[in-house]
Coordinates of C-alpha atoms in Angstrom, one line a residue:
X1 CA 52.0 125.8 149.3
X2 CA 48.3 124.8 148.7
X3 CA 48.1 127.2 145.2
X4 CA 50.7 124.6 143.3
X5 CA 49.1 121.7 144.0
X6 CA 45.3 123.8 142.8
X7 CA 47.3 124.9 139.7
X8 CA 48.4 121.5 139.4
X9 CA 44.9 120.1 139.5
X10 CA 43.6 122.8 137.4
X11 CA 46.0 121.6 134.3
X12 CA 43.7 118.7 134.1
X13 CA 40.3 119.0 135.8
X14 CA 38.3 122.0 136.7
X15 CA 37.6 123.0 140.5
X16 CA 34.7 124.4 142.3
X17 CA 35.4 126.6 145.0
X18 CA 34.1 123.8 147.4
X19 CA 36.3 121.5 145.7
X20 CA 39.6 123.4 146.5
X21 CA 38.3 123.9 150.3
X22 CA 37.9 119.9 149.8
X23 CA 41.1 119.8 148.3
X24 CA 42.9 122.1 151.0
X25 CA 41.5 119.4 153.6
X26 CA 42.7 116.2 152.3
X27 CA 46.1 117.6 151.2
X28 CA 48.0 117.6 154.3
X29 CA 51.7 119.3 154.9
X30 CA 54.2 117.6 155.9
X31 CA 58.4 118.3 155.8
X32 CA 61.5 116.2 155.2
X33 CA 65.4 116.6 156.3
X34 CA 67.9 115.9 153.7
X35 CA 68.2 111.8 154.1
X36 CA 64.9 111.2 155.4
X37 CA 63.1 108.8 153.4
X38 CA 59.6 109.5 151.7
X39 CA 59.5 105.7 152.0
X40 CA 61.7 102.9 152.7
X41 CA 62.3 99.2 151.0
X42 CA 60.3 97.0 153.3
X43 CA 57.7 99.8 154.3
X44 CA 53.8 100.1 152.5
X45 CA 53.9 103.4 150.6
X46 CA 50.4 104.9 152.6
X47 CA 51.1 108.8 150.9
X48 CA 50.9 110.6 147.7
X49 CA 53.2 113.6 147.6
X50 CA 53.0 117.0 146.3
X51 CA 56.3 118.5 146.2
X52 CA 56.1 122.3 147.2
X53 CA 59.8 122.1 148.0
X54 CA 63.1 120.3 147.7
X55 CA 64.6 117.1 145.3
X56 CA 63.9 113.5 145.9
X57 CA 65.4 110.6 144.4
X58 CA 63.8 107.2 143.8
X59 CA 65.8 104.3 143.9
X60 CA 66.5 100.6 144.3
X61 CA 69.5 98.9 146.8
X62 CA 70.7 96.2 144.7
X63 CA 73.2 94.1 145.9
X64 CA 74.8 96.3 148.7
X65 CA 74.6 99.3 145.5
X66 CA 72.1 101.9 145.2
X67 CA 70.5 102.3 141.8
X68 CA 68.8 105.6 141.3
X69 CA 66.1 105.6 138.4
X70 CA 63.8 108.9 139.2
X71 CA 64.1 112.3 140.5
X72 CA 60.8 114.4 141.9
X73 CA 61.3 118.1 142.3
X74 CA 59.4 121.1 143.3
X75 CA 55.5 120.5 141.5
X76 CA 56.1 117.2 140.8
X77 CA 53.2 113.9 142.7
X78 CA 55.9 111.6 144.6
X79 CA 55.0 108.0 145.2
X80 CA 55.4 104.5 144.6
X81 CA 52.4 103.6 142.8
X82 CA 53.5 99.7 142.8
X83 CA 53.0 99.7 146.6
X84 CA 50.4 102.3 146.7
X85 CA 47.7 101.1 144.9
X86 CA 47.6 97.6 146.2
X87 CA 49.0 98.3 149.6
X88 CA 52.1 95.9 149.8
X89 CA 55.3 96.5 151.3
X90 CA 57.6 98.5 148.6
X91 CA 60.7 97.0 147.2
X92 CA 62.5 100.5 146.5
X93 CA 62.6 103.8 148.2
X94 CA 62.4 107.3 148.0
X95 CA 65.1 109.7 150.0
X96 CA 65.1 113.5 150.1
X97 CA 68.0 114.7 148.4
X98 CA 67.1 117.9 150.0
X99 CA 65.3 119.4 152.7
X100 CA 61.8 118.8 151.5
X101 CA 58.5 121.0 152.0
X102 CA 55.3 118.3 150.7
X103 CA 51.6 118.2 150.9
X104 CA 50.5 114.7 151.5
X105 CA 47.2 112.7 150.8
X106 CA 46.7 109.0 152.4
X107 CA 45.2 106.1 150.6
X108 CA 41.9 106.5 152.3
X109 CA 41.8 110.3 151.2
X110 CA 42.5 109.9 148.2
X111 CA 39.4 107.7 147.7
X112 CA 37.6 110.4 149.6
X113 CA 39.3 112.7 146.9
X114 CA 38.1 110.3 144.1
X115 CA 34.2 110.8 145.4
X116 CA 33.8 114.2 146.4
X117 CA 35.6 116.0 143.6
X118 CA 34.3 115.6 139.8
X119 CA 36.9 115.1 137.7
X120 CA 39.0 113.5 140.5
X121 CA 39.4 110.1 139.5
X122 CA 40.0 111.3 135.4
X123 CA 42.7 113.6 137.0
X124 CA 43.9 110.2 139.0
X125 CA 44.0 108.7 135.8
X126 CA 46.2 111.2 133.4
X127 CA 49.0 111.0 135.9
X128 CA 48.9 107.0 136.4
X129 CA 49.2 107.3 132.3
X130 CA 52.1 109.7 132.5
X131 CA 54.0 107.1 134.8
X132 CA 53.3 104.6 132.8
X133 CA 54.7 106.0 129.4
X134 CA 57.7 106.9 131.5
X135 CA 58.4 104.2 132.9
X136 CA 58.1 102.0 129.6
X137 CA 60.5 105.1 128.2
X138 CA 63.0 104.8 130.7
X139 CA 63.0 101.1 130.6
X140 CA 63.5 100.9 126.7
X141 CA 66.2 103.8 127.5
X142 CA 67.7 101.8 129.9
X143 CA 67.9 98.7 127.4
X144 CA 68.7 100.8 123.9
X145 CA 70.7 103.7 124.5
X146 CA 74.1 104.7 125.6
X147 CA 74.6 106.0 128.7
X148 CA 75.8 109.2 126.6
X149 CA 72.5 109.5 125.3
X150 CA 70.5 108.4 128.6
X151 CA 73.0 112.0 129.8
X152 CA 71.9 113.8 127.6
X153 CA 68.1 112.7 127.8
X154 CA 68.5 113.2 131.9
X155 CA 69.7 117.2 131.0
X156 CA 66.3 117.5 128.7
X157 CA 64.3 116.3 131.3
X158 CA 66.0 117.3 134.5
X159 CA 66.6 121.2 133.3
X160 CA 68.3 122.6 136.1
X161 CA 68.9 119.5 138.6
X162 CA 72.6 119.5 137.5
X163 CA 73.9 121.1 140.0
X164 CA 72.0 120.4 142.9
X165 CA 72.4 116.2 142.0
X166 CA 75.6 114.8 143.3
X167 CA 77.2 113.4 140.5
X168 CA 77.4 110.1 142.4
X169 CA 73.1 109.8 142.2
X170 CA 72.9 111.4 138.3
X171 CA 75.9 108.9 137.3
X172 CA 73.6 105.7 138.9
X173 CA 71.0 107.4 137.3
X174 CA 72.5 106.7 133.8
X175 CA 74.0 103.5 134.9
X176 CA 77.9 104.3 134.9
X177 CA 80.4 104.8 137.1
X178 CA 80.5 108.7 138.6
X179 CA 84.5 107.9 136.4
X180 CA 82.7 107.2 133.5
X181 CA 80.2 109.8 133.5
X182 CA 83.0 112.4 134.1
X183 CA 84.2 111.2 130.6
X184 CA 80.8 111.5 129.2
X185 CA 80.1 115.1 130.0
X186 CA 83.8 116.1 129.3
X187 CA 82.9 114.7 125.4
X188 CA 79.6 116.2 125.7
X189 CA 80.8 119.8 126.7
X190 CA 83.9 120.0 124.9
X191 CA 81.8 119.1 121.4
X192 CA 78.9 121.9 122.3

């Protein structure tokens, strides 16, 4: 489990050996049934996670309906940043879609993380900048394209989530109707 997440780290920053046992000490594992939730509207996200296992969706209850705006899947950080950081309750929530195997930092280790490991905070950095062009790309998606094309963008970036997504959670995810987005891939798959 531990070797992902060093690989992970070792994209971006380089580790001493003292730094992965540092590493393998903050980092710790932690599992998920399918329906448990990662964290829950109302709740103060308090982990990062390190998926070594499993599918997650993020999403937001909006008027008795779910809206589902982000998968996290096997070497993929899960967290909501927006109640992380500052430490206020969350307004969304993440569920396991999928039994889930993680490896799990708190807020206070993390700092810990950020001090003891050079390179820490830049690597802490580089994936706060990959949310943030995400989100800013799935929020002009949202607004620009048709839910055809937000399909088709969800199959590029999602390679291999198909089938383990209900369609009911991929068709919230491009903002249709799990009808509609029957309609969608038939068109899609019938011109390819």
């Amino acid at each position: 489990m531990m070797t992902n997440l060093i690989d992970s780290l070792q994209r971006i920053i380089a580790l001493s050996p003292e730094e992965k046992e540092t590493v393998t000490s903050l980092f710790k594992e932690k599992s998920y049934k399918k329906g448990d939730f990662f964290l829950a509207e109302g709740q103060v996200c308090k982990q990062v996670g390190f998926v070594t296992k499993g599918l997650l969706r993020y999403y937001i209850n909006h008027d008795g309906e779910d809206k589902t705006y982000d998968f996290a899947q096997e070497n993929n950080f899960v967290c909501n940043y927006e109640s992380f950081l500052p430490q206020i309750s969350s307004t969304k929530n993440i569920q396991a879609l999928e039994d889930c195997e993680m490896l799990q930092i708190s807020f206070t280790d993390l700092q810990l993380f950020y001090q003891s490991v050079s390179g820490a905070e830049r690597f802490g950095r580089v994936v706060i900048e990959q949310v943030f062009v995400q989100t800013l790309q799935d929020l002009s998606s949202f607004y620009t394209d048709t839910p055809e094309l937000r399909y088709e963008k969800f199959l590029k970036r999602h390679p291999g989530l198909l089938q383990r997504i209900s369609q009911y959670h991929i068709a919230s995810y491009v903002g249709v109707k799990p009808q509609s987005l029957s309609r969608i891939r038939k068109r899609i798959f019938t011109e390819k």
